[in-house]
Amino acid sequence: MIVTLTANPSLDRTVEIPSALDRGTVIRASRSVADPGGKGVNIARALSVSGVETVAVLPGDDGDPVLAGLAEANVRYSNLATGYPIRTNVTVAEPDGTTTKINAPGEPFDERAQRELTRLLINEADGAGWLVLAGSLPPGVPSDYYAVISRAVREGLGDEAPRVAVDTSGSALRDTLNGQDGLPTLIKPNSEELAELVGRSGAWETLESDPVETARTARELVDRGVGSVLATLGAKGAVLVTADGSWHAQHAPIRARSTVGAGDCSLAGYLLAHEAGQEPQECLRQAVAHGSAAASLPGTQVPTLQDTTPQAVTVTKID
């Protein structure tokens, strides 16, 4: 079983337009859809649709459209009532795959709510193989919240604690790596986030185009105690670095319709393969296959395992 936490969930409304975005004009949308969203929710949806036992943990009231959407998609969830509606994010998708996102901040989340959410998460994580901490943090939550949760889960469940994967950005990602007792088993940065983590923010474009340099940079984090780094590189695929080696994987060219949620699906593909007992390089292959399949779908739709084409992914060992 895999448990995901989405501390700052959203209703993701995607508006597709028939031509390039022209600011200041009236544009008639060709399509509009709304899906339950937030990184952890997207990962849970992608896992669930492929038959992996999953629980999405999130704050939100019974009857909220996000929870209703999860129920409709047959995604099991465990929610903490808050008394306010979950935020709405808007994505504008152009025909060439360019996306413009407008994300609402979410409602403030006080210390009592944080403690209650942590307790709920520990309860749901009992017996899980993986715990995924994903997405932004709502206002009022300290940037080291994911590190705090990791320690609390490991202290509460001891030897039965699940592996921890983290997919976030900015200070929430940086502070996840503070200390040693709460370090995650896996992190999934993109090239920009990876560059920020090692203090070389200006180097992200180099990483985006150079898998070998990406592997060398990610190795610094593994040497600091992070279990593995799955670094996504957009059209260049992804790089996986573990204590035992590093690999680069790239999918054959696709026609991208929306890249929103593609990184989330990449992590879902990795976890799906890991749960199936695959070797690291095969987990990477499925990660890239899942991310590519997601990018070829409209809006924030998630692919099933059958929608992916791992045979179109080339995996190369770096070291």
mmCIF file of C-alpha atoms in Angstrom:
data_model
loop_
_atom_site.group_PDB
_atom_site.id
_atom_site.type_symbol
_atom_site.label_atom_id
_atom_site.label_comp_id
_atom_site.label_asym_id
_atom_site.label_seq_id
_atom_site.Cartn_x
_atom_site.Cartn_y
_atom_site.Cartn_z
ATOM 1 C CA MET A 1 0.000 0.000 0.000
ATOM 2 C CA ILE A 2 1.096 3.568 -0.733
ATOM 3 C CA VAL A 3 -0.124 6.547 1.301
ATOM 4 C CA THR A 4 0.094 10.084 -0.045
ATOM 5 C CA LEU A 5 -0.194 13.355 1.851
ATOM 6 C CA THR A 6 -1.419 16.487 0.109
ATOM 7 C CA ALA A 7 -1.255 19.251 2.700
ATOM 8 C CA ASN A 8 -2.498 21.890 0.250
ATOM 9 C CA PRO A 9 -4.927 20.142 -2.145
ATOM 10 C CA SER A 10 -6.800 21.889 -4.914
ATOM 11 C CA LEU A 11 -9.557 21.645 -7.435
ATOM 12 C CA ASP A 12 -7.608 21.869 -10.684
ATOM 13 C CA ARG A 13 -9.588 23.531 -13.460
ATOM 14 C CA THR A 14 -7.953 23.224 -16.878
ATOM 15 C CA VAL A 15 -9.115 25.459 -19.729
ATOM 16 C CA GLU A 16 -7.975 24.517 -23.228
ATOM 17 C CA ILE A 17 -7.892 27.318 -25.788
ATOM 18 C CA PRO A 18 -7.828 26.878 -29.595
ATOM 19 C CA SER A 19 -4.875 29.188 -30.269
ATOM 20 C CA ALA A 20 -1.943 30.859 -28.513
ATOM 21 C CA LEU A 21 -2.811 32.877 -25.407
ATOM 22 C CA ASP A 22 -3.411 36.535 -26.321
ATOM 23 C CA ARG A 23 -3.408 38.634 -23.168
ATOM 24 C CA GLY A 24 -6.107 41.265 -22.756
ATOM 25 C CA THR A 25 -8.532 39.695 -25.215
ATOM 26 C CA VAL A 26 -11.675 37.580 -24.952
ATOM 27 C CA ILE A 27 -10.916 33.925 -25.709
ATOM 28 C CA ARG A 28 -13.511 31.207 -26.143
ATOM 29 C CA ALA A 29 -12.319 27.969 -24.567
ATOM 30 C CA SER A 30 -12.494 24.792 -26.594
ATOM 31 C CA ARG A 31 -12.689 22.623 -23.475
ATOM 32 C CA SER A 32 -12.842 22.988 -19.703
ATOM 33 C CA VAL A 33 -12.463 20.250 -17.081
ATOM 34 C CA ALA A 34 -12.042 20.131 -13.304
ATOM 35 C CA ASP A 35 -10.159 17.389 -11.452
ATOM 36 C CA PRO A 36 -9.136 16.818 -7.835
ATOM 37 C CA GLY A 37 -5.555 18.007 -7.601
ATOM 38 C CA GLY A 38 -2.426 18.697 -5.655
ATOM 39 C CA LYS A 39 0.693 16.582 -6.112
ATOM 40 C CA GLY A 40 -0.197 13.887 -3.603
ATOM 41 C CA VAL A 41 -3.733 13.631 -4.968
ATOM 42 C CA ASN A 42 -2.428 13.316 -8.540
ATOM 43 C CA ILE A 43 -0.002 10.591 -7.485
ATOM 44 C CA ALA A 44 -2.779 8.720 -5.653
ATOM 45 C CA ARG A 45 -5.035 8.970 -8.706
ATOM 46 C CA ALA A 46 -2.291 7.650 -10.991
ATOM 47 C CA LEU A 47 -1.524 4.743 -8.667
ATOM 48 C CA SER A 48 -5.143 3.861 -8.001
ATOM 49 C CA VAL A 49 -6.140 3.782 -11.677
ATOM 50 C CA SER A 50 -3.396 1.188 -12.223
ATOM 51 C CA GLY A 51 -4.614 -1.048 -9.440
ATOM 52 C CA VAL A 52 -2.162 -0.106 -6.663
ATOM 53 C CA GLU A 53 -3.708 0.046 -3.184
ATOM 54 C CA THR A 54 -3.530 3.711 -2.251
ATOM 55 C CA VAL A 55 -4.838 6.115 0.385
ATOM 56 C CA ALA A 56 -4.832 9.868 -0.220
ATOM 57 C CA VAL A 57 -4.622 11.844 3.041
ATOM 58 C CA LEU A 58 -5.664 15.488 2.816
ATOM 59 C CA PRO A 59 -7.452 18.292 4.638
ATOM 60 C CA GLY A 60 -10.973 18.984 3.401
ATOM 61 C CA ASP A 61 -14.611 18.751 4.421
ATOM 62 C CA ASP A 62 -16.940 15.924 3.509
ATOM 63 C CA GLY A 63 -18.786 16.890 0.340
ATOM 64 C CA ASP A 64 -16.052 19.177 -0.966
ATOM 65 C CA PRO A 65 -15.754 18.886 -4.780
ATOM 66 C CA VAL A 66 -12.203 17.564 -4.438
ATOM 67 C CA LEU A 67 -13.299 14.717 -2.165
ATOM 68 C CA ALA A 68 -16.324 14.073 -4.360
ATOM 69 C CA GLY A 69 -13.980 13.829 -7.339
ATOM 70 C CA LEU A 70 -11.776 11.316 -5.534
ATOM 71 C CA ALA A 71 -14.809 9.218 -4.639
ATOM 72 C CA GLU A 72 -16.014 9.330 -8.238
ATOM 73 C CA ALA A 73 -12.566 8.174 -9.393
ATOM 74 C CA ASN A 74 -12.632 5.330 -6.832
ATOM 75 C CA VAL A 75 -9.602 6.713 -5.009
ATOM 76 C CA ARG A 76 -9.654 5.853 -1.324
ATOM 77 C CA TYR A 77 -9.041 8.888 0.881
ATOM 78 C CA SER A 78 -8.843 9.942 4.526
ATOM 79 C CA ASN A 79 -9.685 13.584 5.217
ATOM 80 C CA LEU A 80 -9.319 16.063 8.055
ATOM 81 C CA ALA A 81 -12.283 18.459 8.280
ATOM 82 C CA THR A 82 -11.289 22.134 8.094
ATOM 83 C CA GLY A 83 -14.494 24.164 7.834
ATOM 84 C CA TYR A 84 -13.527 25.883 4.575
ATOM 85 C CA PRO A 85 -13.541 24.912 0.874
ATOM 86 C CA ILE A 86 -10.432 23.560 -0.819
ATOM 87 C CA ARG A 87 -8.732 26.115 -3.088
ATOM 88 C CA THR A 88 -9.149 26.202 -6.880
ATOM 89 C CA ASN A 89 -6.212 26.376 -9.300
ATOM 90 C CA VAL A 90 -6.583 27.331 -12.954
ATOM 91 C CA THR A 91 -4.456 26.127 -15.865
ATOM 92 C CA VAL A 92 -4.659 27.568 -19.370
ATOM 93 C CA ALA A 93 -3.456 25.030 -21.956
ATOM 94 C CA GLU A 94 -2.448 26.161 -25.449
ATOM 95 C CA PRO A 95 -2.474 23.848 -28.506
ATOM 96 C CA ASP A 96 1.329 23.464 -28.553
ATOM 97 C CA GLY A 97 1.361 22.157 -24.978
ATOM 98 C CA THR A 98 2.324 25.453 -23.328
ATOM 99 C CA THR A 99 0.568 25.782 -19.978
ATOM 100 C CA THR A 100 0.003 28.796 -17.765
ATOM 101 C CA LYS A 101 -0.904 28.057 -14.151
ATOM 102 C CA ILE A 102 -2.592 30.325 -11.625
ATOM 103 C CA ASN A 103 -2.448 28.733 -8.185
ATOM 104 C CA ALA A 104 -4.418 29.987 -5.201
ATOM 105 C CA PRO A 105 -2.491 30.023 -1.886
ATOM 106 C CA GLY A 106 -4.961 27.999 0.176
ATOM 107 C CA GLU A 107 -6.338 28.795 3.623
ATOM 108 C CA PRO A 108 -4.061 29.168 6.681
ATOM 109 C CA PHE A 109 -3.396 25.916 8.540
ATOM 110 C CA ASP A 110 -2.767 26.405 12.272
ATOM 111 C CA GLU A 111 -0.641 24.327 14.652
ATOM 112 C CA ARG A 112 -3.581 22.334 15.985
ATOM 113 C CA ALA A 113 -4.626 21.337 12.471
ATOM 114 C CA GLN A 114 -1.026 20.397 11.663
ATOM 115 C CA ARG A 115 -0.850 18.089 14.690
ATOM 116 C CA GLU A 116 -4.191 16.481 13.825
ATOM 117 C CA LEU A 117 -3.141 15.924 10.220
ATOM 118 C CA THR A 118 0.122 14.328 11.386
ATOM 119 C CA ARG A 119 -1.765 11.970 13.702
ATOM 120 C CA LEU A 120 -4.141 11.022 10.910
ATOM 121 C CA LEU A 121 -1.214 10.363 8.597
ATOM 122 C CA ILE A 122 0.608 8.133 11.114
ATOM 123 C CA ASN A 123 -2.550 6.086 11.542
ATOM 124 C CA GLU A 124 -3.011 5.630 7.796
ATOM 125 C CA ALA A 125 0.709 4.942 7.173
ATOM 126 C CA ASP A 126 0.737 1.932 9.504
ATOM 127 C CA GLY A 127 1.423 -1.040 7.231
ATOM 128 C CA ALA A 128 2.210 1.027 4.114
ATOM 129 C CA GLY A 129 5.257 0.397 1.943
ATOM 130 C CA TRP A 130 5.647 4.034 0.927
ATOM 131 C CA LEU A 131 4.565 7.400 2.301
ATOM 132 C CA VAL A 132 4.583 10.212 -0.255
ATOM 133 C CA LEU A 133 4.750 13.803 1.014
ATOM 134 C CA ALA A 134 3.951 15.985 -1.951
ATOM 135 C CA GLY A 135 3.114 19.496 -3.032
ATOM 136 C CA SER A 136 3.189 22.966 -1.545
ATOM 137 C CA LEU A 137 2.454 23.798 2.070
ATOM 138 C CA PRO A 138 -0.519 26.010 2.981
ATOM 139 C CA PRO A 139 -0.040 29.376 4.711
ATOM 140 C CA GLY A 140 0.898 29.055 8.367
ATOM 141 C CA VAL A 141 2.773 25.762 7.981
ATOM 142 C CA PRO A 142 6.544 25.885 8.677
ATOM 143 C CA SER A 143 8.800 24.964 5.790
ATOM 144 C CA ASP A 144 10.266 21.985 7.685
ATOM 145 C CA TYR A 145 6.832 20.354 8.106
ATOM 146 C CA TYR A 146 7.715 17.401 5.880
ATOM 147 C CA ALA A 147 10.855 16.715 7.908
ATOM 148 C CA VAL A 148 8.761 16.931 11.097
ATOM 149 C CA ILE A 149 6.262 14.459 9.655
ATOM 150 C CA SER A 150 9.001 12.065 8.552
ATOM 151 C CA ARG A 151 10.455 11.981 12.045
ATOM 152 C CA ALA A 152 7.026 11.608 13.661
ATOM 153 C CA VAL A 153 6.092 8.690 11.402
ATOM 154 C CA ARG A 154 9.385 6.923 12.024
ATOM 155 C CA GLU A 155 9.145 7.479 15.776
ATOM 156 C CA GLY A 156 5.502 6.417 15.871
ATOM 157 C CA LEU A 157 5.826 3.288 13.708
ATOM 158 C CA GLY A 158 9.426 2.279 14.409
ATOM 159 C CA ASP A 159 10.673 -0.586 12.238
ATOM 160 C CA GLU A 160 7.275 -0.740 10.534
ATOM 161 C CA ALA A 161 7.567 2.826 9.213
ATOM 162 C CA PRO A 162 7.222 3.127 5.430
ATOM 163 C CA ARG A 163 9.801 4.482 3.031
ATOM 164 C CA VAL A 164 9.346 8.223 2.525
ATOM 165 C CA ALA A 165 9.263 9.968 -0.849
ATOM 166 C CA VAL A 166 9.136 13.768 -1.073
ATOM 167 C CA ASP A 167 8.046 15.825 -4.079
ATOM 168 C CA THR A 168 7.893 19.531 -3.309
ATOM 169 C CA SER A 169 9.855 22.705 -4.061
ATOM 170 C CA GLY A 170 11.433 25.831 -2.617
ATOM 171 C CA SER A 171 12.027 26.067 1.120
ATOM 172 C CA ALA A 172 9.734 23.094 1.773
ATOM 173 C CA LEU A 173 12.123 20.891 -0.216
ATOM 174 C CA ARG A 174 15.291 22.480 1.146
ATOM 175 C CA ASP A 175 14.192 22.126 4.757
ATOM 176 C CA THR A 176 13.106 18.528 4.217
ATOM 177 C CA LEU A 177 16.819 17.745 3.996
ATOM 178 C CA ASN A 178 17.752 19.403 7.283
ATOM 179 C CA GLY A 179 19.208 17.018 9.842
ATOM 180 C CA GLN A 180 19.735 13.289 9.427
ATOM 181 C CA ASP A 181 16.896 11.517 11.228
ATOM 182 C CA GLY A 182 14.173 12.738 8.873
ATOM 183 C CA LEU A 183 15.908 12.378 5.507
ATOM 184 C CA PRO A 184 13.669 10.887 2.818
ATOM 185 C CA THR A 185 14.194 7.614 1.002
ATOM 186 C CA LEU A 186 13.543 9.337 -2.319
ATOM 187 C CA ILE A 187 13.175 12.893 -3.589
ATOM 188 C CA LYS A 188 11.907 13.941 -7.031
ATOM 189 C CA PRO A 189 13.216 17.387 -7.974
ATOM 190 C CA ASN A 190 13.189 18.894 -11.440
ATOM 191 C CA SER A 191 16.379 20.470 -12.773
ATOM 192 C CA GLU A 192 15.653 23.890 -11.266
ATOM 193 C CA GLU A 193 14.865 22.441 -7.832
ATOM 194 C CA LEU A 194 17.950 20.225 -7.926
ATOM 195 C CA ALA A 195 20.178 23.204 -8.732
ATOM 196 C CA GLU A 196 18.668 25.168 -5.827
ATOM 197 C CA LEU A 197 19.275 22.282 -3.414
ATOM 198 C CA VAL A 198 23.013 22.308 -4.047
ATOM 199 C CA GLY A 199 23.286 26.106 -4.043
ATOM 200 C CA ARG A 200 23.740 26.564 -7.806
ATOM 201 C CA SER A 201 20.430 28.070 -8.895
ATOM 202 C CA GLY A 202 21.887 29.508 -12.086
ATOM 203 C CA ALA A 203 22.982 26.083 -13.316
ATOM 204 C CA TRP A 204 19.539 24.558 -13.842
ATOM 205 C CA GLU A 205 19.569 24.988 -17.637
ATOM 206 C CA THR A 206 22.833 23.070 -17.792
ATOM 207 C CA LEU A 207 21.296 20.270 -15.751
ATOM 208 C CA GLU A 208 18.193 20.236 -17.953
ATOM 209 C CA SER A 209 20.335 19.464 -20.997
ATOM 210 C CA ASP A 210 23.107 17.355 -19.445
ATOM 211 C CA PRO A 211 22.106 14.069 -17.746
ATOM 212 C CA VAL A 212 25.695 13.346 -16.707
ATOM 213 C CA GLU A 213 25.982 16.662 -14.870
ATOM 214 C CA THR A 214 22.554 16.052 -13.359
ATOM 215 C CA ALA A 215 23.735 12.698 -12.036
ATOM 216 C CA ARG A 216 26.902 14.256 -10.633
ATOM 217 C CA THR A 217 24.846 16.946 -8.884
ATOM 218 C CA ALA A 218 22.267 14.511 -7.502
ATOM 219 C CA ARG A 219 25.122 12.361 -6.177
ATOM 220 C CA GLU A 220 25.948 15.187 -3.755
ATOM 221 C CA LEU A 221 22.526 14.710 -2.121
ATOM 222 C CA VAL A 222 22.852 10.926 -1.968
ATOM 223 C CA ASP A 223 26.252 11.376 -0.321
ATOM 224 C CA ARG A 224 24.514 13.589 2.269
ATOM 225 C CA GLY A 225 22.160 10.751 3.207
ATOM 226 C CA VAL A 226 19.198 10.998 0.820
ATOM 227 C CA GLY A 227 18.353 7.468 -0.294
ATOM 228 C CA SER A 228 17.754 8.153 -4.004
ATOM 229 C CA VAL A 229 17.185 11.118 -6.315
ATOM 230 C CA LEU A 230 14.783 10.926 -9.242
ATOM 231 C CA ALA A 231 15.493 14.118 -11.207
ATOM 232 C CA THR A 232 13.043 14.930 -14.009
ATOM 233 C CA LEU A 233 14.396 16.820 -17.024
ATOM 234 C CA GLY A 234 11.307 17.593 -19.101
ATOM 235 C CA ALA A 235 11.691 16.402 -22.684
ATOM 236 C CA LYS A 236 15.155 15.066 -21.769
ATOM 237 C CA GLY A 237 13.568 12.385 -19.578
ATOM 238 C CA ALA A 238 14.888 11.731 -16.093
ATOM 239 C CA VAL A 239 17.953 10.672 -14.133
ATOM 240 C CA LEU A 240 17.952 8.276 -11.187
ATOM 241 C CA VAL A 241 20.832 8.278 -8.699
ATOM 242 C CA THR A 242 21.119 5.729 -5.896
ATOM 243 C CA ALA A 243 23.945 4.596 -3.646
ATOM 244 C CA ASP A 244 24.653 1.848 -6.188
ATOM 245 C CA GLY A 245 24.646 3.754 -9.464
ATOM 246 C CA SER A 246 23.002 6.255 -11.776
ATOM 247 C CA TRP A 247 20.972 6.001 -14.981
ATOM 248 C CA HIS A 248 19.403 8.280 -17.575
ATOM 249 C CA ALA A 249 16.133 7.445 -19.343
ATOM 250 C CA GLN A 250 14.413 9.198 -22.235
ATOM 251 C CA HIS A 251 11.172 8.476 -24.080
ATOM 252 C CA ALA A 252 10.828 8.659 -27.845
ATOM 253 C CA PRO A 253 9.340 12.035 -28.922
ATOM 254 C CA ILE A 254 5.654 12.588 -28.135
ATOM 255 C CA ARG A 255 3.077 15.259 -28.874
ATOM 256 C CA ALA A 256 2.585 17.057 -25.571
ATOM 257 C CA ARG A 257 -0.942 18.283 -24.799
ATOM 258 C CA SER A 258 -0.470 19.316 -21.156
ATOM 259 C CA THR A 259 2.559 18.947 -18.910
ATOM 260 C CA VAL A 260 0.508 19.645 -15.758
ATOM 261 C CA GLY A 261 0.874 16.658 -13.450
ATOM 262 C CA ALA A 262 3.435 14.903 -15.651
ATOM 263 C CA GLY A 263 6.064 15.018 -12.898
ATOM 264 C CA ASP A 264 3.548 13.639 -10.400
ATOM 265 C CA CYS A 265 2.819 10.754 -12.753
ATOM 266 C CA SER A 266 6.558 10.138 -13.165
ATOM 267 C CA LEU A 267 6.844 9.557 -9.433
ATOM 268 C CA ALA A 268 3.731 7.366 -9.520
ATOM 269 C CA GLY A 269 5.308 5.259 -12.271
ATOM 270 C CA TYR A 270 8.491 4.841 -10.257
ATOM 271 C CA LEU A 271 6.571 3.768 -7.151
ATOM 272 C CA LEU A 272 4.335 1.433 -9.136
ATOM 273 C CA ALA A 273 7.375 -0.370 -10.538
ATOM 274 C CA HIS A 274 9.096 -0.417 -7.146
ATOM 275 C CA GLU A 275 6.038 -2.014 -5.540
ATOM 276 C CA ALA A 276 6.180 -4.651 -8.280
ATOM 277 C CA GLY A 277 9.759 -5.507 -7.252
ATOM 278 C CA GLN A 278 11.493 -3.992 -10.281
ATOM 279 C CA GLU A 279 15.180 -3.064 -10.340
ATOM 280 C CA PRO A 280 16.088 0.662 -10.043
ATOM 281 C CA GLN A 281 16.672 1.156 -13.770
ATOM 282 C CA GLU A 282 13.290 -0.406 -14.551
ATOM 283 C CA CYS A 283 11.628 1.844 -11.981
ATOM 284 C CA LEU A 284 13.225 4.765 -13.843
ATOM 285 C CA ARG A 285 11.962 3.410 -17.168
ATOM 286 C CA GLN A 286 8.391 3.276 -15.867
ATOM 287 C CA ALA A 287 8.735 6.735 -14.333
ATOM 288 C CA VAL A 288 9.610 8.231 -17.719
ATOM 289 C CA ALA A 289 6.924 6.191 -19.472
ATOM 290 C CA HIS A 290 4.300 7.444 -17.023
ATOM 291 C CA GLY A 291 5.417 11.065 -17.263
ATOM 292 C CA SER A 292 5.390 10.979 -21.060
ATOM 293 C CA ALA A 293 1.950 9.372 -21.146
ATOM 294 C CA ALA A 294 0.614 12.036 -18.796
ATOM 295 C CA ALA A 295 2.031 14.845 -20.946
ATOM 296 C CA SER A 296 0.233 13.446 -23.981
ATOM 297 C CA LEU A 297 -3.153 13.621 -22.218
ATOM 298 C CA PRO A 298 -5.276 16.761 -21.844
ATOM 299 C CA GLY A 299 -5.613 18.670 -18.600
ATOM 300 C CA THR A 300 -4.664 16.773 -15.470
ATOM 301 C CA GLN A 301 -5.769 13.365 -16.672
ATOM 302 C CA VAL A 302 -3.621 10.500 -15.404
ATOM 303 C CA PRO A 303 -2.595 7.480 -17.479
ATOM 304 C CA THR A 304 -3.210 3.860 -16.608
ATOM 305 C CA LEU A 305 -0.319 1.429 -16.761
ATOM 306 C CA GLN A 306 -1.752 0.213 -20.073
ATOM 307 C CA ASP A 307 -1.556 3.763 -21.472
ATOM 308 C CA THR A 308 2.204 3.881 -20.995
ATOM 309 C CA THR A 309 4.889 2.692 -23.422
ATOM 310 C CA PRO A 310 7.968 1.684 -21.419
ATOM 311 C CA GLN A 311 9.285 -0.084 -24.528
ATOM 312 C CA ALA A 312 9.747 3.379 -26.076
ATOM 313 C CA VAL A 313 12.074 4.436 -23.239
ATOM 314 C CA THR A 314 15.841 4.143 -23.642
ATOM 315 C CA VAL A 315 17.756 3.640 -20.379
ATOM 316 C CA THR A 316 21.495 4.363 -20.271
ATOM 317 C CA LYS A 317 23.765 3.639 -17.327
ATOM 318 C CA ILE A 318 25.858 6.668 -16.314
ATOM 319 C CA ASP A 319 28.008 5.093 -13.587
#
